[in-house]
mmCIF file of C-alpha atoms and ligand atoms in Angstrom:
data_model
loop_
_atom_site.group_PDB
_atom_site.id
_atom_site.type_symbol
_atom_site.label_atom_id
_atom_site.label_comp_id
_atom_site.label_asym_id
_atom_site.label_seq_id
_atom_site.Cartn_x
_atom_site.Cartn_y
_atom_site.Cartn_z
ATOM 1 C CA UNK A 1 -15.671 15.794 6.578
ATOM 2 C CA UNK A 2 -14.941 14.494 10.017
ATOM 3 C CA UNK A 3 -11.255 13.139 10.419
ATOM 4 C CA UNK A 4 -11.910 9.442 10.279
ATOM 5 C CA UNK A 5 -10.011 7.125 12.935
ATOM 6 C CA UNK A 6 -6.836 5.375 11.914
ATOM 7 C CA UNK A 7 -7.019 1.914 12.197
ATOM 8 C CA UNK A 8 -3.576 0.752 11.083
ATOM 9 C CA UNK A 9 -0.178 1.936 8.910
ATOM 10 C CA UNK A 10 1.693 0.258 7.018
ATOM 11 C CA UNK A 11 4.835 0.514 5.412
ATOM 12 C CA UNK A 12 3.067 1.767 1.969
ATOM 13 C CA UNK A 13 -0.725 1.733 3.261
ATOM 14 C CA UNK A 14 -2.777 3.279 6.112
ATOM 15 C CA UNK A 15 -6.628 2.335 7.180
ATOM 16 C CA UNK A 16 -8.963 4.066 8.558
ATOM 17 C CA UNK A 17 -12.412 3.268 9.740
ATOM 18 C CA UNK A 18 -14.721 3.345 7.054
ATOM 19 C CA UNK A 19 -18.112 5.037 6.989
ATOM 20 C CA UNK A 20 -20.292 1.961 7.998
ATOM 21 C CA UNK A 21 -19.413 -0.674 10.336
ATOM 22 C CA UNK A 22 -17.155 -3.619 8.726
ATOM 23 C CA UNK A 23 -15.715 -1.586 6.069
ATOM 24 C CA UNK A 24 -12.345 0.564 5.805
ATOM 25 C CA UNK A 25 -10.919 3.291 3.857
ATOM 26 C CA UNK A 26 -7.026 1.522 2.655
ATOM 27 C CA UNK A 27 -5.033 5.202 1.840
ATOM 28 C CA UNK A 28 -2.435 4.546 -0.806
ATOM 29 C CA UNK A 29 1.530 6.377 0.368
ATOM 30 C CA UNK A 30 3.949 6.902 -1.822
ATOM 31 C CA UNK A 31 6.099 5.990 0.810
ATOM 32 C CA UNK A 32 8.431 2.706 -0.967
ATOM 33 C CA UNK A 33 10.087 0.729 1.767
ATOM 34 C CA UNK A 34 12.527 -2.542 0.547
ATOM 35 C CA UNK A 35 14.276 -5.410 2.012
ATOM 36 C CA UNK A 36 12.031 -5.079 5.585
ATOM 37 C CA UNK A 37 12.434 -1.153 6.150
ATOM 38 C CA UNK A 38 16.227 -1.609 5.622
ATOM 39 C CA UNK A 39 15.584 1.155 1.789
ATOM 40 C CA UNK A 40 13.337 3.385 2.114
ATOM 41 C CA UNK A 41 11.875 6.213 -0.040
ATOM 42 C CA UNK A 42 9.693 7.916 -1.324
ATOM 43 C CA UNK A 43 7.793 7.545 -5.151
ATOM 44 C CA UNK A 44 6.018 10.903 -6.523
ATOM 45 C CA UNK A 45 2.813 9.606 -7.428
ATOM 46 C CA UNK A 46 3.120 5.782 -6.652
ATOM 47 C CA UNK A 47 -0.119 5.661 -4.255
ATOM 48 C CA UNK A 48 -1.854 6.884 -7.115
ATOM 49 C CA UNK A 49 -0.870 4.182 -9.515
ATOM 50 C CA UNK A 50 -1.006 1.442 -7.293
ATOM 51 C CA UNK A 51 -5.118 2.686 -5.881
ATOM 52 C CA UNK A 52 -5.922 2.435 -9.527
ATOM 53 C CA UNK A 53 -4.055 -0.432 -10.746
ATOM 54 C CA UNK A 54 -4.863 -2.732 -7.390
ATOM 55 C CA UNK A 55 -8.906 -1.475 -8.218
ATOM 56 C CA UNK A 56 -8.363 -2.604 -11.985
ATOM 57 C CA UNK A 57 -6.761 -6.013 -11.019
ATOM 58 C CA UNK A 58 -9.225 -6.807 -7.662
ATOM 59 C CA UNK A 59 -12.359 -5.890 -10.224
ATOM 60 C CA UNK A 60 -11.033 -7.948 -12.523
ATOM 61 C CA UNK A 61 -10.569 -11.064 -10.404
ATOM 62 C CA UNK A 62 -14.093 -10.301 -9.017
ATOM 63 C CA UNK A 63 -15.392 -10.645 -12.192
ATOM 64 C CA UNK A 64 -14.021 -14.104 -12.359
ATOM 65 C CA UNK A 65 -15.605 -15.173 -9.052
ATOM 66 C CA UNK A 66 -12.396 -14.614 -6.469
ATOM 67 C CA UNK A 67 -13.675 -12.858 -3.604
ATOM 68 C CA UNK A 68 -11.783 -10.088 -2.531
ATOM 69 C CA UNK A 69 -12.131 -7.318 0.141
ATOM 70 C CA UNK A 70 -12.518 -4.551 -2.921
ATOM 71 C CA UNK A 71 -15.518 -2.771 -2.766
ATOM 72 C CA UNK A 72 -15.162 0.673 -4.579
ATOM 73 C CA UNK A 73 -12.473 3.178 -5.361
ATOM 74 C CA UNK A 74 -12.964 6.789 -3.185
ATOM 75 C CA UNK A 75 -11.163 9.204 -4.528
ATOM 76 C CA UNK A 76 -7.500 8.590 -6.001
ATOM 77 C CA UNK A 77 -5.568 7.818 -2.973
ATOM 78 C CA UNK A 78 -8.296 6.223 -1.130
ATOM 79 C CA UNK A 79 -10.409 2.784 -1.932
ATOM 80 C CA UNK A 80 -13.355 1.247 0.448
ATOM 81 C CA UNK A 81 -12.640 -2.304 1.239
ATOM 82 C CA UNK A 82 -14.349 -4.840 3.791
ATOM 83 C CA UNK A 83 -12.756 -5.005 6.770
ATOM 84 C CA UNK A 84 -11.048 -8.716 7.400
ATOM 85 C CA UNK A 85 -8.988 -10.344 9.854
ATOM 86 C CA UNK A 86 -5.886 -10.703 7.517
ATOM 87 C CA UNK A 87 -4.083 -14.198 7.892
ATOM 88 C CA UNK A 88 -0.259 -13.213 8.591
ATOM 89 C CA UNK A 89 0.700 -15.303 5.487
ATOM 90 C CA UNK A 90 2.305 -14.233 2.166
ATOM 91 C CA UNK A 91 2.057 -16.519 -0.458
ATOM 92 C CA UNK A 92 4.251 -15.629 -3.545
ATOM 93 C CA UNK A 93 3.715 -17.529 -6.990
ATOM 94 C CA UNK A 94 6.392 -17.817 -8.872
ATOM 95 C CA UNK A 95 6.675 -18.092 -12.798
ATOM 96 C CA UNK A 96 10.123 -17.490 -13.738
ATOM 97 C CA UNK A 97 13.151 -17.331 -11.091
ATOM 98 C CA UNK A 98 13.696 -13.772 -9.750
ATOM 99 C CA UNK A 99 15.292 -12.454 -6.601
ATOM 100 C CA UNK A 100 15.074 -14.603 -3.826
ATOM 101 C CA UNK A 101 14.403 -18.105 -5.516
ATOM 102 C CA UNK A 102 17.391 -17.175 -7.718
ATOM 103 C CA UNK A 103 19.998 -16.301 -4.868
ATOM 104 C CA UNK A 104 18.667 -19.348 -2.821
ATOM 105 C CA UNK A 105 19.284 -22.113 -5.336
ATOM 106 C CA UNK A 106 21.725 -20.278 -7.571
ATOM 107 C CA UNK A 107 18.852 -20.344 -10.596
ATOM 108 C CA UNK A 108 19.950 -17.122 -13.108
ATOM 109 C CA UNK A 109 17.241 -14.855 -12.933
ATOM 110 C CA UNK A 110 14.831 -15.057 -16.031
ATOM 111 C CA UNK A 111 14.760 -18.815 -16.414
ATOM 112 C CA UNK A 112 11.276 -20.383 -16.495
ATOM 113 C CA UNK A 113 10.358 -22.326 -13.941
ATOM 114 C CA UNK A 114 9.270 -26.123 -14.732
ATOM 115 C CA UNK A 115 5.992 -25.671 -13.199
ATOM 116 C CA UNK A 116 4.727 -22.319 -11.229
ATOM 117 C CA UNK A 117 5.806 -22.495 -7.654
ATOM 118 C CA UNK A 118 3.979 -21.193 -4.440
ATOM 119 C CA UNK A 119 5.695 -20.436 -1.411
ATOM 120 C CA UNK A 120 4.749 -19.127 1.653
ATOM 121 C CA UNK A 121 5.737 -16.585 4.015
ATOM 122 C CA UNK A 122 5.035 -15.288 8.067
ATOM 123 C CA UNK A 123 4.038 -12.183 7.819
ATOM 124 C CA UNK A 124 6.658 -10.579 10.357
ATOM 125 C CA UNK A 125 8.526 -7.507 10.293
ATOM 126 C CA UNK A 126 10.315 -8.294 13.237
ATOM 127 C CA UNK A 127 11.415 -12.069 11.835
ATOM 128 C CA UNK A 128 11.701 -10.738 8.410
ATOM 129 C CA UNK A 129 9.065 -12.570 6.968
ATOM 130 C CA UNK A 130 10.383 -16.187 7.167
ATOM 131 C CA UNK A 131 9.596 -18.662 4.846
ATOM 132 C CA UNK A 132 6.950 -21.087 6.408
ATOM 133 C CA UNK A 133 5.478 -24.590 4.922
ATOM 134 C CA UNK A 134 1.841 -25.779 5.906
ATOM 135 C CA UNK A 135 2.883 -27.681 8.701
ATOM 136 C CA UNK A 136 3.935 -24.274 10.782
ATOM 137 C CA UNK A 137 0.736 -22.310 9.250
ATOM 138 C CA UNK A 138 -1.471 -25.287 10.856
ATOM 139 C CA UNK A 139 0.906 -26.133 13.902
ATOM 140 C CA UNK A 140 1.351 -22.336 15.250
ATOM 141 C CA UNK A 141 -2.414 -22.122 13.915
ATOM 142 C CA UNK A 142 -2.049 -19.008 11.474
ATOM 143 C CA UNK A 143 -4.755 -20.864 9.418
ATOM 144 C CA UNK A 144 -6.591 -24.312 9.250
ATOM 145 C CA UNK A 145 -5.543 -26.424 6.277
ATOM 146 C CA UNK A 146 -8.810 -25.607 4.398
ATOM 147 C CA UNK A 147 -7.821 -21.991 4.484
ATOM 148 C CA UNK A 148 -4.865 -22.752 3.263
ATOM 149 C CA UNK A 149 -6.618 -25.005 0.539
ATOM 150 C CA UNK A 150 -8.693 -22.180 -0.478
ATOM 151 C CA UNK A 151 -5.478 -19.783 -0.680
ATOM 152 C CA UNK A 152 -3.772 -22.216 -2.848
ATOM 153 C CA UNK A 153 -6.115 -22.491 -5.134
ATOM 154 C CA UNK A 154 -7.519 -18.718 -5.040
ATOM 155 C CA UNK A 155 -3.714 -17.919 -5.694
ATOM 156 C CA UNK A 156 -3.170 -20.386 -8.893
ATOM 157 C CA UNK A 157 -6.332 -19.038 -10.321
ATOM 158 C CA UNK A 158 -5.021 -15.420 -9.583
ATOM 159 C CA UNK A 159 -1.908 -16.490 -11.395
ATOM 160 C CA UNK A 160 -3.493 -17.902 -14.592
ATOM 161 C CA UNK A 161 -5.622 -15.033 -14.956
ATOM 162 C CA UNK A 162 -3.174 -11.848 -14.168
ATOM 163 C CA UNK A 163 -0.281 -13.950 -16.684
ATOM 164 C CA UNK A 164 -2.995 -13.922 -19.382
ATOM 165 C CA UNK A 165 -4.333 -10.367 -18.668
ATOM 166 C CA UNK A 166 -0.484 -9.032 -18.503
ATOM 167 C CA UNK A 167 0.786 -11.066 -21.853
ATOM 168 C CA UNK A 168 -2.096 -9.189 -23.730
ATOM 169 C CA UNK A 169 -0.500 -6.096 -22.670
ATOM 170 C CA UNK A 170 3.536 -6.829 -23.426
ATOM 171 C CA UNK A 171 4.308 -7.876 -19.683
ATOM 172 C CA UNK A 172 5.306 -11.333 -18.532
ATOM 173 C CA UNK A 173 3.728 -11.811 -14.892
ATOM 174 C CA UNK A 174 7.255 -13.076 -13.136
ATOM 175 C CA UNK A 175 6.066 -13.283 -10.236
ATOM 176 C CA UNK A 176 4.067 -12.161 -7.295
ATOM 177 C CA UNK A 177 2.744 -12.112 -3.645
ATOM 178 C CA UNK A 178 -1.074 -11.643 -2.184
ATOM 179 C CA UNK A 179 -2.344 -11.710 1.340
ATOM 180 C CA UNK A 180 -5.805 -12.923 2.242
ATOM 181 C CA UNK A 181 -8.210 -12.071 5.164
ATOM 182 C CA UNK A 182 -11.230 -14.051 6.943
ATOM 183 C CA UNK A 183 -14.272 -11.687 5.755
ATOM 184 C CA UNK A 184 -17.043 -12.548 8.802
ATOM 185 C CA UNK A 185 -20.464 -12.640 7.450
ATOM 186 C CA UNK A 186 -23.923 -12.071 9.398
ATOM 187 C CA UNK A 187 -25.026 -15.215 9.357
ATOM 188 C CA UNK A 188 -21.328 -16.164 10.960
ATOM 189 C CA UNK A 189 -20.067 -17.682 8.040
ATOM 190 C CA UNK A 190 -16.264 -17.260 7.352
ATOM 191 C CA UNK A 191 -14.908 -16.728 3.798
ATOM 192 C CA UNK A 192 -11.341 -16.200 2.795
ATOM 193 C CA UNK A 193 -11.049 -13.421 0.664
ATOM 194 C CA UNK A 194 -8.007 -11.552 -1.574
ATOM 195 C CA UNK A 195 -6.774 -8.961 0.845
ATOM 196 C CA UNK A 196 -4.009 -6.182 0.897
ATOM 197 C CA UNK A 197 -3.056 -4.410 -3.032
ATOM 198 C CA UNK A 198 -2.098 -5.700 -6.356
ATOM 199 C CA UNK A 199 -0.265 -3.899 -7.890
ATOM 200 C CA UNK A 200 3.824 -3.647 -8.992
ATOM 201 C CA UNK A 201 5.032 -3.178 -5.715
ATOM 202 C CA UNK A 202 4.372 -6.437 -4.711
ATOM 203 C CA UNK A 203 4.649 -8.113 -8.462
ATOM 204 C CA UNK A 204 7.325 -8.377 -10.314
ATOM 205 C CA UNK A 205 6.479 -7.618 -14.126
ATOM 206 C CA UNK A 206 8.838 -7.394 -17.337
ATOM 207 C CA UNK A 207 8.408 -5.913 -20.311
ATOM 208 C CA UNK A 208 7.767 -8.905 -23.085
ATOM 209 C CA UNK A 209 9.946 -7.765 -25.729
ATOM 210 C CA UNK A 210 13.099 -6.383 -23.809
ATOM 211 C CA UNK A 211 12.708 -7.597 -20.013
ATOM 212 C CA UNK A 212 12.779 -4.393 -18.993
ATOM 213 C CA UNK A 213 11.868 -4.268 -15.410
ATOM 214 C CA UNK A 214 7.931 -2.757 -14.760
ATOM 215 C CA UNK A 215 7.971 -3.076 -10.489
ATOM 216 C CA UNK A 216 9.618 -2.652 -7.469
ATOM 217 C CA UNK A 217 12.810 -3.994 -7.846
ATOM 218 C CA UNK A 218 13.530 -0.662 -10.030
ATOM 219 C CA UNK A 219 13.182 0.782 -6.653
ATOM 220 C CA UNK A 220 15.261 -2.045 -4.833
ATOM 221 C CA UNK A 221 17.994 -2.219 -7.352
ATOM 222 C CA UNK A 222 18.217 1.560 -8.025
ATOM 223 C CA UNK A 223 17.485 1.583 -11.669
ATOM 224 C CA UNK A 224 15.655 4.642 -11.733
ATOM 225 C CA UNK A 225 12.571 5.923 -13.704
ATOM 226 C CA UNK A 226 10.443 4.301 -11.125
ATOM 227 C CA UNK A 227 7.193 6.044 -11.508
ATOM 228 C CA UNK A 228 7.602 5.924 -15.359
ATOM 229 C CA UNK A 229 7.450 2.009 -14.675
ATOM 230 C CA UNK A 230 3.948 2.201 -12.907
ATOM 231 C CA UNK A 231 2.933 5.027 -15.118
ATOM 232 C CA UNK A 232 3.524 2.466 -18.215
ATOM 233 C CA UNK A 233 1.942 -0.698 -16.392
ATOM 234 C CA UNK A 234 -1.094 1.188 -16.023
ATOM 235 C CA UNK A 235 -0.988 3.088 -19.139
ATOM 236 C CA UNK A 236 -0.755 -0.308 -21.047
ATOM 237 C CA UNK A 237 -3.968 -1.737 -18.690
ATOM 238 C CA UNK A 238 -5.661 1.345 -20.063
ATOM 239 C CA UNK A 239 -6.144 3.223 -16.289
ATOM 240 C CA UNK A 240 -3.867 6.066 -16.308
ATOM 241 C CA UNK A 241 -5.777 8.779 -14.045
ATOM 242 C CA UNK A 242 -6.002 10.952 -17.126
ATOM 243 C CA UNK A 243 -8.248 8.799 -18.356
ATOM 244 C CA UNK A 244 -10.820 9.363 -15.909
ATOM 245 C CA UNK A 245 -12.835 7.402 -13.577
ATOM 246 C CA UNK A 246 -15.463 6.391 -15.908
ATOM 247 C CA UNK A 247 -12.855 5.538 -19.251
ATOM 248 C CA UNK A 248 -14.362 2.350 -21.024
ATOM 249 C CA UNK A 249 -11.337 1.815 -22.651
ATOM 250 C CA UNK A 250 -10.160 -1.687 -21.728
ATOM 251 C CA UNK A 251 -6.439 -2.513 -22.437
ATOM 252 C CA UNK A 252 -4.739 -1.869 -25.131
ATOM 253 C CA UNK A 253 -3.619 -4.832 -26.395
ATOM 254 C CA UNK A 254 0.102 -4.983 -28.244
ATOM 255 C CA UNK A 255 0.006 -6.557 -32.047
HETATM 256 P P1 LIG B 301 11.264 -12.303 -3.448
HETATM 257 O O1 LIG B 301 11.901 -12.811 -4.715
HETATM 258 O O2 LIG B 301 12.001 -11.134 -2.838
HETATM 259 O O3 LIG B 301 11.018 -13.409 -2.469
HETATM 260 O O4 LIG B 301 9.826 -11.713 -3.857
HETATM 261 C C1 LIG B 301 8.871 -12.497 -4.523
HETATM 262 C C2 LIG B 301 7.683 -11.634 -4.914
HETATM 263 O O5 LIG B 301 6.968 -11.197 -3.775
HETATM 264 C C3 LIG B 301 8.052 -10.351 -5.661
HETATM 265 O O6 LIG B 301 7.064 -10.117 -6.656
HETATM 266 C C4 LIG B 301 7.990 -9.269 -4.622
HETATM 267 C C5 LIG B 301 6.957 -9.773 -3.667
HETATM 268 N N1 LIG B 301 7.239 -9.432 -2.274
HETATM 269 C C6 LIG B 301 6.366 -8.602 -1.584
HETATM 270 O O7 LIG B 301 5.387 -8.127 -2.132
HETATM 271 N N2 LIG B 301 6.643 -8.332 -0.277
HETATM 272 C C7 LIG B 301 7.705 -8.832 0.374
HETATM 273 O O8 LIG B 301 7.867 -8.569 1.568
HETATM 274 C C8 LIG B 301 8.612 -9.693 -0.351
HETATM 275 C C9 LIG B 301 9.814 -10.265 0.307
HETATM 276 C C10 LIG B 301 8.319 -9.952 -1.658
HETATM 277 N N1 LIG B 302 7.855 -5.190 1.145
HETATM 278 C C1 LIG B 302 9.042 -5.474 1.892
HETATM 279 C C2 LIG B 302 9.560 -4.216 2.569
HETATM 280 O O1 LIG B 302 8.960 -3.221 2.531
HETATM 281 C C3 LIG B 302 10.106 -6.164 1.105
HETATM 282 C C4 LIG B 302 10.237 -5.862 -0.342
HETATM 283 O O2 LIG B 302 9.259 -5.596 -1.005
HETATM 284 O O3 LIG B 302 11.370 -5.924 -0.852
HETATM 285 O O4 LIG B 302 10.560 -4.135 3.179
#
């Protein structure tokens, strides 16, 4: 097969051109980076995981009319996607306080928030990803306020659905992060889609019964058995690669 042209890397993803014009091949690492670069490793098996479990979860969402840029899985590092112009915002839902919501207001972590909270991000390695609110998204004109509309809402939807799909499965949805793109149509039309990965590097997920961590902070906070975490989020969704391609089973749902 001809070597394809590399598009972009990332710290845990790489693109390459895809086979037709306005699509791209997203290559799942196993490289694991934390706090901006500062930690970074390497997780036997992770891209794996996290091209199956983001293809589960994008499918899923699909299903329930959220565009994404998901179009099929290759092979099991590599997925197609449409290519989009990716808005350099990260908005992060929040269901109960974890890491940086509890250090900034001093909230233990585990307690439930009163309502879900959204935040959002600049997507900047050099800045550190700041925390943003609309008025710089719209004033340094990183999206228009209907994009951000359509984000807002695309995210709470995300969240309702992934908290119900996870608590089938034994896994409170803590919290998590998604990136969106502009998808440019034929016709010029402009759509904001789901961009980037879901999967437990950028979610954090506990175990319902004994809050055992399922996600990247096992990574960030050294607490070992990382793959095992993935390996178990995906086993409970009813995707582990074992199972094949083609496996009808759906999740396995805890009594
Ligand atoms: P935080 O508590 O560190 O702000 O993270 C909130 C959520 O967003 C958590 O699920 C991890 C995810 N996240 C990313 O995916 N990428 C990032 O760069 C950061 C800071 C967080
Ligand atoms: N994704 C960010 C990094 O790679 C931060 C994090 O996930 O902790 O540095």
């Amino acid at each position: 097969m001809a070597r394809r042209k590399q598009v972009y890397e990332g710290k845990a993803k790489v693109l390459f051109e895809g086979p037709e014009p306005g699509t791209l091949v997203q290559y799942f690492k196993d490289d694991a980076t934390a706090f901006n670069n500062k930690k970074k490793g390497t997780i036997t098996g992770k891209g794996v995981l996290n091209n199956r479990i983001s293809e589960y979860l994008m499918t899923k969402l699909e299903e329930i009319g959220i565009p994404t840029h998901f179009v099929r899985r290759l092979n099991m590092r590599e997925q197609l996607v449409k290519e989009v112009e990716i808005i350099p915002v990260e908005v992060v839902v929040r269901n109960i306080a974890a890491g940086s919501i509890s250090k900034r207001f001093a909230i233990p972590e585990g307690t439930r928030l009163p309502r879900s909270i959204i935040e959002y991000y600049y997507k900047s390695d050099q800045l550190d990803d700041p925390m943003v609110s609309e008025e710089h998204i719209t004033g340094f004109g990183w999206a228009a306020i209907h994009e951000i509309d359509e984000m807002l809402n695309m995210s709470l939807r995300i969240n309702d659905y992934l908290a119900g799909l996870f608590l089938g499965i034994g896994i409170r949805l803590v919290d998590f992060k998604v990136e969106f793109g502009r998808l440019f149509h034929e016709n010029g039309d402009v759509q904001v889609v789901l961009a980037d990965e879901l999967s437990p590097d950028n979610m954090r997920l506990w175990d319902s019964k004994t809050n055992e961590k399922m996600d990247k902070d096992r990574f960030r906070r050294d607490l070992g058995q990382i793959e095992e975490a993935y390996q178990e989020v995906a086993r409970r969704l009813g995707i582990l690669p074992e199972s094949g391609p083609t496996d009808p089973k759906g999740p396995s749902t805890l009594q």
